[in-house]
Amino acid sequence: MNKYTKILSLLLLAILIMPAARADFALKSVQIDTANKAALRNGAAFFMTYCMACHSVRAERFSDMSKVLGLPLDEIQKNFNSTSLKVHDAIVSPMSPADAVHWFGLAPPDLSAIIKMKGANWVYTYLTSFYLDPTRATGVNNAVFHNVAMPDVLWQLQGLQAPMYKEVSRNGQQVKVLSGLKQVTSGTLSPAAFDKAMRDVVTFLYWANHPHQAEREHIGLWVMAFMALFIIVAYLLKHEYWRAVRH
Ligand code: HEC
């Protein structure tokens, strides 16, 4: 085995064992429908209230929501923007990076590409899977983001969750892994209402990560119609040419 095959096989091995190492806590699956304007609107409002203090979505402007939600600019400004930003400004958190580093040890990431990077299921599971962990400065940990720096900003809505563990044998050793979460205090929202709020905020993030998807699908239909028409024209043309050749 030369050096390169060795590196290659190590890489392959890493790829093969990666899902196995991550699969301890199953992701919950979430259905996203960005054509659902009510969900998108609730999600946007939720994001502005509960997330924007720390996170930006720089790829989008407040005004971009006007078209997709079918609302005039002044209503967007009134309902979604409680900062001093203008309606044509990008959605940028008022938190300064220096303050963020001071409080959390790092700046909360911009969420313009989070769904593309990690998927809607991951983000949904992440938001619903904070659990009590007294060893952490924030008092919480996260089932899919080990030792996360984000505090559980939604605990009042969701209530607190405690971890449940199971023993599994790994490489011949018994190890304790997180197997689930159980609610230990109730929140101001019912579990179903909390789940819906999380689905809505993920819907908003999905849209913000793929703002032109609806437009692309619309254009796609026209392209298909054009192709169909073109096939008919091409067929008739072929027919016409060959008639000339045969005669
Ligand atoms: C008090 C500040 C704060 C608030 C409010 C907050 N977050 Fe966070 N968030 C953070 C920090 C800090 C991190 C980085 C965690 C890390 O890297 O350990 C983070 C990480 C994340 C991540 C993972 C990013 C990645 O790259 O993996 C997602 C997704 C996220 N937050 C979504 C949200 C959503 C949605 C809301 C609103 C419901 C929200 N956050 C509210 C501080 C915050």
mmCIF file of C-alpha atoms and ligand atoms in Angstrom:
data_model
loop_
_atom_site.group_PDB
_atom_site.id
_atom_site.type_symbol
_atom_site.label_atom_id
_atom_site.label_comp_id
_atom_site.label_asym_id
_atom_site.label_seq_id
_atom_site.Cartn_x
_atom_site.Cartn_y
_atom_site.Cartn_z
ATOM 1 C CA MET A 1 0.000 0.000 0.000
ATOM 2 C CA ASN A 2 1.551 3.320 -0.946
ATOM 3 C CA LYS A 3 1.042 6.560 0.942
ATOM 4 C CA TYR A 4 -1.866 7.718 -1.206
ATOM 5 C CA THR A 5 -3.885 4.522 -1.022
ATOM 6 C CA LYS A 6 -3.406 4.604 2.724
ATOM 7 C CA ILE A 7 -4.748 8.162 2.982
ATOM 8 C CA LEU A 8 -7.595 7.294 0.658
ATOM 9 C CA SER A 9 -8.624 4.221 2.621
ATOM 10 C CA LEU A 10 -8.491 6.189 5.882
ATOM 11 C CA LEU A 11 -10.743 8.829 4.351
ATOM 12 C CA LEU A 12 -13.150 6.158 3.142
ATOM 13 C CA LEU A 13 -13.185 4.573 6.572
ATOM 14 C CA ALA A 14 -13.907 7.962 8.164
ATOM 15 C CA ILE A 15 -16.841 8.478 5.793
ATOM 16 C CA LEU A 16 -18.151 4.986 6.535
ATOM 17 C CA ILE A 17 -18.089 5.320 10.303
ATOM 18 C CA MET A 18 -19.341 8.926 10.373
ATOM 19 C CA PRO A 19 -23.078 8.145 10.186
ATOM 20 C CA ALA A 20 -22.664 5.363 12.731
ATOM 21 C CA ALA A 21 -21.055 7.750 15.205
ATOM 22 C CA ARG A 22 -23.833 10.307 14.742
ATOM 23 C CA ALA A 23 -26.805 7.981 14.695
ATOM 24 C CA ASP A 24 -27.243 7.769 18.494
ATOM 25 C CA PHE A 25 -30.036 10.309 18.608
ATOM 26 C CA ALA A 26 -32.470 9.895 15.736
ATOM 27 C CA LEU A 27 -33.460 13.055 13.888
ATOM 28 C CA LYS A 28 -37.158 13.884 13.895
ATOM 29 C CA SER A 29 -38.589 14.503 10.484
ATOM 30 C CA VAL A 30 -40.451 17.664 9.600
ATOM 31 C CA GLN A 31 -42.668 18.451 6.612
ATOM 32 C CA ILE A 32 -41.991 21.914 5.227
ATOM 33 C CA ASP A 33 -44.377 23.714 2.910
ATOM 34 C CA THR A 34 -43.120 27.177 1.981
ATOM 35 C CA ALA A 35 -46.309 27.779 -0.025
ATOM 36 C CA ASN A 36 -48.142 27.830 3.339
ATOM 37 C CA LYS A 37 -48.182 31.594 3.900
ATOM 38 C CA ALA A 38 -49.643 31.395 7.414
ATOM 39 C CA ALA A 39 -46.770 29.113 8.518
ATOM 40 C CA LEU A 40 -44.210 31.356 6.834
ATOM 41 C CA ARG A 41 -45.667 34.458 8.441
ATOM 42 C CA ASN A 42 -45.787 32.891 11.937
ATOM 43 C CA GLY A 43 -42.255 31.584 11.486
ATOM 44 C CA ALA A 44 -40.952 34.994 10.414
ATOM 45 C CA ALA A 45 -42.623 36.685 13.392
ATOM 46 C CA PHE A 46 -41.252 33.980 15.721
ATOM 47 C CA PHE A 47 -37.751 34.413 14.330
ATOM 48 C CA MET A 48 -37.830 38.190 14.806
ATOM 49 C CA THR A 49 -39.023 37.789 18.422
ATOM 50 C CA TYR A 50 -36.935 34.855 19.628
ATOM 51 C CA CYS A 51 -33.875 34.493 17.398
ATOM 52 C CA MET A 52 -32.883 37.802 15.852
ATOM 53 C CA ALA A 53 -31.477 39.142 19.126
ATOM 54 C CA CYS A 54 -28.530 36.840 18.362
ATOM 55 C CA HIS A 55 -28.803 35.521 14.767
ATOM 56 C CA SER A 56 -28.799 37.290 11.398
ATOM 57 C CA VAL A 57 -30.091 36.106 8.035
ATOM 58 C CA ARG A 58 -28.008 38.448 5.926
ATOM 59 C CA ALA A 59 -29.008 36.879 2.619
ATOM 60 C CA GLU A 60 -32.519 38.294 2.990
ATOM 61 C CA ARG A 61 -33.944 41.780 3.409
ATOM 62 C CA PHE A 62 -37.129 42.533 5.323
ATOM 63 C CA SER A 63 -38.595 43.709 2.010
ATOM 64 C CA ASP A 64 -38.038 40.241 0.454
ATOM 65 C CA MET A 65 -40.812 38.994 2.727
ATOM 66 C CA SER A 66 -43.246 41.450 1.169
ATOM 67 C CA LYS A 67 -43.483 39.550 -2.114
ATOM 68 C CA VAL A 68 -43.584 36.055 -0.691
ATOM 69 C CA LEU A 69 -46.140 36.919 2.008
ATOM 70 C CA GLY A 70 -48.166 39.189 -0.248
ATOM 71 C CA LEU A 71 -47.987 42.050 2.283
ATOM 72 C CA PRO A 72 -47.198 45.709 1.572
ATOM 73 C CA LEU A 73 -43.833 47.077 2.731
ATOM 74 C CA ASP A 74 -45.264 49.234 5.510
ATOM 75 C CA GLU A 75 -46.958 46.210 7.059
ATOM 76 C CA ILE A 76 -43.724 44.220 6.861
ATOM 77 C CA GLN A 77 -41.905 47.058 8.604
ATOM 78 C CA LYS A 78 -44.617 47.374 11.268
ATOM 79 C CA ASN A 79 -45.129 43.662 11.966
ATOM 80 C CA PHE A 80 -41.705 42.132 11.561
ATOM 81 C CA ASN A 81 -39.098 44.771 12.255
ATOM 82 C CA SER A 82 -38.770 46.054 15.798
ATOM 83 C CA THR A 83 -35.189 47.241 15.227
ATOM 84 C CA SER A 84 -34.005 50.565 13.833
ATOM 85 C CA LEU A 85 -33.278 48.878 10.461
ATOM 86 C CA LYS A 86 -35.035 50.103 7.311
ATOM 87 C CA VAL A 87 -37.393 47.831 5.372
ATOM 88 C CA HIS A 88 -34.857 47.428 2.531
ATOM 89 C CA ASP A 89 -32.057 46.464 4.935
ATOM 90 C CA ALA A 90 -30.815 42.910 5.344
ATOM 91 C CA ILE A 91 -31.997 40.975 8.409
ATOM 92 C CA VAL A 92 -29.029 41.664 10.684
ATOM 93 C CA SER A 93 -29.007 41.033 14.412
ATOM 94 C CA PRO A 94 -28.402 44.089 16.594
ATOM 95 C CA MET A 95 -25.946 42.077 18.720
ATOM 96 C CA SER A 96 -22.346 43.156 18.188
ATOM 97 C CA PRO A 97 -19.858 40.344 17.501
ATOM 98 C CA ALA A 98 -17.703 41.550 20.430
ATOM 99 C CA ASP A 99 -20.626 41.246 22.873
ATOM 100 C CA ALA A 100 -21.491 37.824 21.441
ATOM 101 C CA VAL A 101 -17.965 36.537 22.001
ATOM 102 C CA HIS A 102 -18.015 37.993 25.503
ATOM 103 C CA TRP A 103 -21.306 36.229 26.379
ATOM 104 C CA PHE A 104 -21.183 32.970 24.438
ATOM 105 C CA GLY A 105 -17.508 32.533 23.584
ATOM 106 C CA LEU A 106 -18.337 32.822 19.871
ATOM 107 C CA ALA A 107 -20.588 34.769 17.549
ATOM 108 C CA PRO A 108 -23.932 33.044 16.830
ATOM 109 C CA PRO A 109 -23.738 31.953 13.169
ATOM 110 C CA ASP A 110 -25.668 33.666 10.400
ATOM 111 C CA LEU A 111 -28.542 31.341 9.457
ATOM 112 C CA SER A 112 -28.734 32.147 5.709
ATOM 113 C CA ALA A 113 -27.410 28.701 4.753
ATOM 114 C CA ILE A 114 -28.187 26.569 7.824
ATOM 115 C CA ILE A 115 -30.902 24.471 6.110
ATOM 116 C CA LYS A 116 -28.667 23.853 3.091
ATOM 117 C CA MET A 117 -25.816 22.805 5.371
ATOM 118 C CA LYS A 118 -27.631 20.692 7.937
ATOM 119 C CA GLY A 119 -31.116 20.032 6.577
ATOM 120 C CA ALA A 120 -34.572 20.966 7.865
ATOM 121 C CA ASN A 121 -34.854 17.788 9.980
ATOM 122 C CA TRP A 122 -31.637 18.580 11.812
ATOM 123 C CA VAL A 123 -32.620 22.196 12.571
ATOM 124 C CA TYR A 124 -36.077 21.095 13.738
ATOM 125 C CA THR A 125 -34.626 18.379 15.970
ATOM 126 C CA TYR A 126 -32.004 20.803 17.293
ATOM 127 C CA LEU A 127 -34.618 23.389 18.297
ATOM 128 C CA THR A 128 -36.736 20.816 20.129
ATOM 129 C CA SER A 129 -33.888 18.888 21.806
ATOM 130 C CA PHE A 130 -32.301 21.051 24.482
ATOM 131 C CA TYR A 131 -32.000 19.200 27.787
ATOM 132 C CA LEU A 132 -30.858 19.911 31.351
ATOM 133 C CA ASP A 133 -27.149 19.437 31.934
ATOM 134 C CA PRO A 134 -25.734 20.907 35.167
ATOM 135 C CA THR A 135 -22.168 20.534 33.894
ATOM 136 C CA ARG A 136 -22.728 23.286 31.306
ATOM 137 C CA ALA A 137 -22.478 27.023 32.075
ATOM 138 C CA THR A 138 -25.840 27.546 30.355
ATOM 139 C CA GLY A 139 -27.407 24.682 32.348
ATOM 140 C CA VAL A 140 -28.349 22.890 29.120
ATOM 141 C CA ASN A 141 -26.973 20.696 26.393
ATOM 142 C CA ASN A 142 -28.405 19.612 23.065
ATOM 143 C CA ALA A 143 -29.105 16.099 21.814
ATOM 144 C CA VAL A 144 -27.821 16.766 18.282
ATOM 145 C CA PHE A 145 -25.244 19.483 19.049
ATOM 146 C CA HIS A 146 -23.027 18.259 21.850
ATOM 147 C CA ASN A 147 -21.863 21.030 24.221
ATOM 148 C CA VAL A 148 -23.672 23.732 22.304
ATOM 149 C CA ALA A 149 -22.988 27.340 23.296
ATOM 150 C CA MET A 150 -26.551 28.498 22.581
ATOM 151 C CA PRO A 151 -28.676 28.830 25.728
ATOM 152 C CA ASP A 152 -32.135 27.201 25.699
ATOM 153 C CA VAL A 153 -33.918 30.411 24.749
ATOM 154 C CA LEU A 154 -37.237 28.580 24.326
ATOM 155 C CA TRP A 155 -37.425 26.836 27.714
ATOM 156 C CA GLN A 156 -40.325 28.956 28.942
ATOM 157 C CA LEU A 157 -42.395 28.032 25.888
ATOM 158 C CA GLN A 158 -41.431 24.358 25.777
ATOM 159 C CA GLY A 159 -40.772 23.519 29.430
ATOM 160 C CA LEU A 160 -37.598 21.761 30.558
ATOM 161 C CA GLN A 161 -36.474 18.338 29.349
ATOM 162 C CA ALA A 162 -34.295 15.793 31.133
ATOM 163 C CA PRO A 163 -32.073 13.269 29.345
ATOM 164 C CA MET A 164 -32.678 9.504 29.282
ATOM 165 C CA TYR A 165 -29.782 7.145 28.694
ATOM 166 C CA LYS A 166 -29.316 3.569 27.550
ATOM 167 C CA GLU A 167 -26.326 1.256 27.706
ATOM 168 C CA VAL A 168 -24.948 -0.001 24.433
ATOM 169 C CA SER A 169 -21.880 -2.029 23.708
ATOM 170 C CA ARG A 170 -19.380 -0.333 21.463
ATOM 171 C CA ASN A 171 -16.089 -1.948 20.499
ATOM 172 C CA GLY A 172 -16.662 -4.488 23.264
ATOM 173 C CA GLN A 173 -17.279 -1.828 25.924
ATOM 174 C CA GLN A 174 -20.521 -0.820 27.617
ATOM 175 C CA VAL A 175 -21.154 2.887 27.091
ATOM 176 C CA LYS A 176 -23.998 5.167 28.125
ATOM 177 C CA VAL A 177 -25.646 7.008 25.242
ATOM 178 C CA LEU A 178 -28.499 9.483 25.118
ATOM 179 C CA SER A 179 -31.637 7.611 24.060
ATOM 180 C CA GLY A 180 -34.358 10.215 24.456
ATOM 181 C CA LEU A 181 -35.673 13.227 26.344
ATOM 182 C CA LYS A 182 -38.546 13.522 28.755
ATOM 183 C CA GLN A 183 -40.369 16.668 29.681
ATOM 184 C CA VAL A 184 -40.019 17.539 33.393
ATOM 185 C CA THR A 185 -41.789 20.913 33.614
ATOM 186 C CA SER A 186 -44.532 22.180 31.368
ATOM 187 C CA GLY A 187 -44.123 25.252 29.229
ATOM 188 C CA THR A 188 -46.522 28.042 28.339
ATOM 189 C CA LEU A 189 -47.232 26.265 25.029
ATOM 190 C CA SER A 190 -48.678 22.762 24.742
ATOM 191 C CA PRO A 191 -46.282 20.231 23.137
ATOM 192 C CA ALA A 192 -48.350 20.375 19.926
ATOM 193 C CA ALA A 193 -48.314 24.191 19.823
ATOM 194 C CA PHE A 194 -44.574 24.251 20.514
ATOM 195 C CA ASP A 195 -43.946 21.750 17.711
ATOM 196 C CA LYS A 196 -45.992 23.860 15.328
ATOM 197 C CA ALA A 197 -44.051 26.998 16.297
ATOM 198 C CA MET A 198 -40.784 25.146 15.567
ATOM 199 C CA ARG A 199 -42.114 23.862 12.230
ATOM 200 C CA ASP A 200 -43.055 27.425 11.335
ATOM 201 C CA VAL A 201 -39.671 28.884 12.238
ATOM 202 C CA VAL A 202 -37.952 26.133 10.217
ATOM 203 C CA THR A 203 -40.331 26.989 7.334
ATOM 204 C CA PHE A 204 -39.162 30.602 7.556
ATOM 205 C CA LEU A 205 -35.508 29.509 7.583
ATOM 206 C CA TYR A 206 -36.138 27.120 4.677
ATOM 207 C CA TRP A 207 -37.580 29.980 2.640
ATOM 208 C CA ALA A 208 -34.694 32.294 3.643
ATOM 209 C CA ASN A 209 -32.233 29.605 2.465
ATOM 210 C CA HIS A 210 -34.067 28.998 -0.838
ATOM 211 C CA PRO A 211 -35.827 32.307 -1.577
ATOM 212 C CA HIS A 212 -36.141 31.666 -5.301
ATOM 213 C CA GLN A 213 -37.402 28.095 -5.167
ATOM 214 C CA ALA A 214 -41.055 28.929 -5.927
ATOM 215 C CA GLU A 215 -39.959 31.149 -8.823
ATOM 216 C CA ARG A 216 -37.680 28.405 -10.183
ATOM 217 C CA GLU A 217 -40.486 25.841 -10.059
ATOM 218 C CA HIS A 218 -42.716 28.284 -11.915
ATOM 219 C CA ILE A 219 -40.073 28.880 -14.590
ATOM 220 C CA GLY A 220 -39.514 25.097 -14.769
ATOM 221 C CA LEU A 221 -43.127 24.583 -15.857
ATOM 222 C CA TRP A 222 -42.722 27.105 -18.678
ATOM 223 C CA VAL A 223 -39.507 25.425 -19.788
ATOM 224 C CA MET A 224 -41.313 22.061 -19.929
ATOM 225 C CA ALA A 225 -44.173 23.593 -21.945
ATOM 226 C CA PHE A 226 -41.673 25.166 -24.342
ATOM 227 C CA MET A 227 -39.851 21.848 -24.784
ATOM 228 C CA ALA A 228 -43.105 20.062 -25.569
ATOM 229 C CA LEU A 229 -43.954 22.683 -28.176
ATOM 230 C CA PHE A 230 -40.453 22.500 -29.613
ATOM 231 C CA ILE A 231 -40.686 18.717 -30.021
ATOM 232 C CA ILE A 232 -43.872 19.105 -32.066
ATOM 233 C CA VAL A 233 -42.316 21.819 -34.270
ATOM 234 C CA ALA A 234 -39.140 19.747 -34.754
ATOM 235 C CA TYR A 235 -41.194 16.696 -35.720
ATOM 236 C CA LEU A 236 -43.219 18.666 -38.278
ATOM 237 C CA LEU A 237 -40.033 20.182 -39.686
ATOM 238 C CA LYS A 238 -38.406 16.751 -40.038
ATOM 239 C CA HIS A 239 -41.493 15.523 -41.825
ATOM 240 C CA GLU A 240 -41.359 18.474 -44.189
ATOM 241 C CA TYR A 241 -37.625 18.043 -45.014
ATOM 242 C CA TRP A 242 -37.881 14.332 -45.658
ATOM 243 C CA ARG A 243 -40.821 14.841 -47.918
ATOM 244 C CA ALA A 244 -38.575 17.019 -50.096
ATOM 245 C CA VAL A 245 -35.776 14.399 -50.025
ATOM 246 C CA ARG A 246 -38.070 11.513 -50.945
ATOM 247 C CA HIS A 247 -39.627 13.325 -53.891
HETATM 248 C C1 HEC B 1 -29.069 34.357 23.234
HETATM 249 C C2 HEC B 1 -28.522 34.206 21.898
HETATM 250 C C3 HEC B 1 -29.228 33.236 20.975
HETATM 251 C C4 HEC B 1 -30.571 33.195 20.643
HETATM 252 C C5 HEC B 1 -31.673 34.124 21.137
HETATM 253 C C6 HEC B 1 -30.707 32.138 19.676
HETATM 254 N N1 HEC B 1 -29.509 31.546 19.425
HETATM 255 FE FE1 HEC B 1 -29.150 30.074 18.100
HETATM 256 N N2 HEC B 1 -27.199 30.041 18.626
HETATM 257 C C7 HEC B 1 -26.605 30.898 19.528
HETATM 258 C C8 HEC B 1 -25.192 30.570 19.638
HETATM 259 C C9 HEC B 1 -24.166 31.275 20.539
HETATM 260 C C10 HEC B 1 -24.963 29.487 18.748
HETATM 261 C C11 HEC B 1 -23.638 28.777 18.465
HETATM 262 C C12 HEC B 1 -23.587 27.482 19.196
HETATM 263 C C13 HEC B 1 -22.249 26.768 19.106
HETATM 264 O O1 HEC B 1 -21.579 26.878 18.065
HETATM 265 O O2 HEC B 1 -21.897 26.100 20.081
HETATM 266 C C14 HEC B 1 -26.254 29.176 18.146
HETATM 267 C C15 HEC B 1 -26.452 28.145 17.234
HETATM 268 C C16 HEC B 1 -27.622 27.935 16.531
HETATM 269 C C17 HEC B 1 -27.808 26.953 15.501
HETATM 270 C C18 HEC B 1 -26.765 25.949 15.003
HETATM 271 C C19 HEC B 1 -25.924 26.622 13.983
HETATM 272 C C20 HEC B 1 -24.893 25.715 13.351
HETATM 273 O O3 HEC B 1 -24.073 26.253 12.596
HETATM 274 O O4 HEC B 1 -24.889 24.498 13.600
HETATM 275 C C21 HEC B 1 -29.085 27.084 15.029
HETATM 276 C C22 HEC B 1 -29.773 26.274 13.941
HETATM 277 C C23 HEC B 1 -29.706 28.130 15.803
HETATM 278 N N3 HEC B 1 -28.799 28.622 16.704
HETATM 279 C C24 HEC B 1 -31.015 28.524 15.629
HETATM 280 C C25 HEC B 1 -31.648 29.445 16.446
HETATM 281 C C26 HEC B 1 -33.047 29.795 16.326
HETATM 282 C C27 HEC B 1 -34.003 29.257 15.257
HETATM 283 C C28 HEC B 1 -33.315 30.673 17.311
HETATM 284 C C29 HEC B 1 -34.654 31.270 17.660
HETATM 285 C C30 HEC B 1 -35.661 30.322 18.064
HETATM 286 C C31 HEC B 1 -32.060 30.912 18.038
HETATM 287 N N4 HEC B 1 -31.088 30.135 17.486
HETATM 288 C C32 HEC B 1 -31.931 31.804 19.114
HETATM 289 C C33 HEC B 1 -27.221 31.909 20.242
HETATM 290 C C34 HEC B 1 -28.564 32.188 20.196
#
